[in-house]
Short mmCIF file of C-alpha atoms in Angstrom, two decimals:
data_model
loop_
_atom_site.label_atom_id
_atom_site.label_comp_id
_atom_site.label_asym_id
_atom_site.label_seq_id
_atom_site.Cartn_x
_atom_site.Cartn_y
_atom_site.Cartn_z
CA MET T 765 19.42 -25.21 -11.70
CA HIS T 766 20.55 -28.14 -9.56
CA ALA T 767 18.83 -31.10 -7.96
CA GLN T 768 18.77 -31.11 -4.17
CA GLY T 769 22.08 -32.27 -2.79
CA CYS T 770 24.08 -31.59 -5.98
CA ALA T 771 27.76 -31.15 -5.10
CA LEU T 772 28.08 -28.60 -7.93
CA ALA T 773 25.52 -26.19 -6.45
CA ALA T 774 26.87 -22.92 -5.03
CA ASP T 775 26.70 -22.18 -1.31
CA ARG T 776 23.98 -19.60 -1.99
CA ALA T 777 21.59 -22.07 -3.70
CA VAL T 778 18.09 -22.10 -2.22
CA PRO T 779 15.49 -24.85 -2.55
CA VAL T 780 12.50 -24.18 -4.81
CA LYS T 781 9.41 -26.19 -5.67
CA SER T 782 9.22 -28.00 -9.02
CA THR T 783 6.91 -25.43 -10.61
CA ALA T 784 9.28 -22.59 -9.68
CA ALA T 785 12.20 -24.59 -11.12
CA LEU T 786 10.32 -25.12 -14.39
CA ASP T 787 9.43 -21.41 -14.54
CA ALA T 788 13.09 -20.50 -14.02
CA LEU T 789 14.25 -22.96 -16.71
CA GLY T 790 11.83 -21.34 -19.14
CA ARG T 791 13.73 -18.05 -18.87
CA PRO T 792 16.55 -17.31 -21.31
CA GLY T 793 19.99 -17.97 -19.87
CA THR T 794 18.88 -20.48 -17.22
CA LEU T 795 20.49 -23.89 -17.52
CA ALA T 796 19.87 -27.23 -15.84
CA CYS T 797 22.90 -28.95 -14.31
CA THR T 798 24.07 -32.01 -16.21
CA GLY T 799 26.23 -33.14 -13.27
CA CYS T 800 23.14 -34.11 -11.28
CA ASP T 801 19.71 -35.30 -12.36
CA ALA T 802 18.22 -31.79 -12.76
CA ALA T 803 18.55 -31.79 -16.56
CA GLU T 804 17.39 -35.39 -16.87
CA THR T 805 14.36 -34.77 -14.68
CA LEU T 806 13.22 -31.25 -15.52
CA LEU T 807 14.01 -30.67 -19.20
CA PRO T 808 11.69 -33.40 -20.57
CA ILE T 809 8.82 -31.88 -18.55
CA LEU T 810 9.62 -28.41 -19.87
CA ALA T 811 9.70 -29.67 -23.48
CA HIS T 812 6.52 -31.76 -23.19
CA GLY T 813 3.98 -30.72 -25.78
CA GLN T 814 6.34 -28.44 -27.70
CA GLU T 815 7.21 -31.04 -30.34
CA ASP T 816 3.84 -31.13 -32.13
CA GLY T 817 4.01 -27.58 -33.51
CA HIS T 818 0.27 -26.95 -33.17
CA ALA T 819 -0.91 -23.64 -31.84
CA PRO T 820 -4.00 -23.43 -29.63
CA GLY T 821 -7.11 -23.38 -31.77
CA ASP T 822 -5.57 -25.36 -34.68
#
């Protein structure tokens, strides 16, 4: 997963909305590029709320 305009993105990269990017990053094997701001921007959002360890209904 790359940010728009990332020089490391392949020629076949297609733009997606933020929610689609987060859905894709939630799948095993999908990585966020560390050469652009994709990892810095998207990974904290994806991890938000996962640190507390509480399950719904606790």
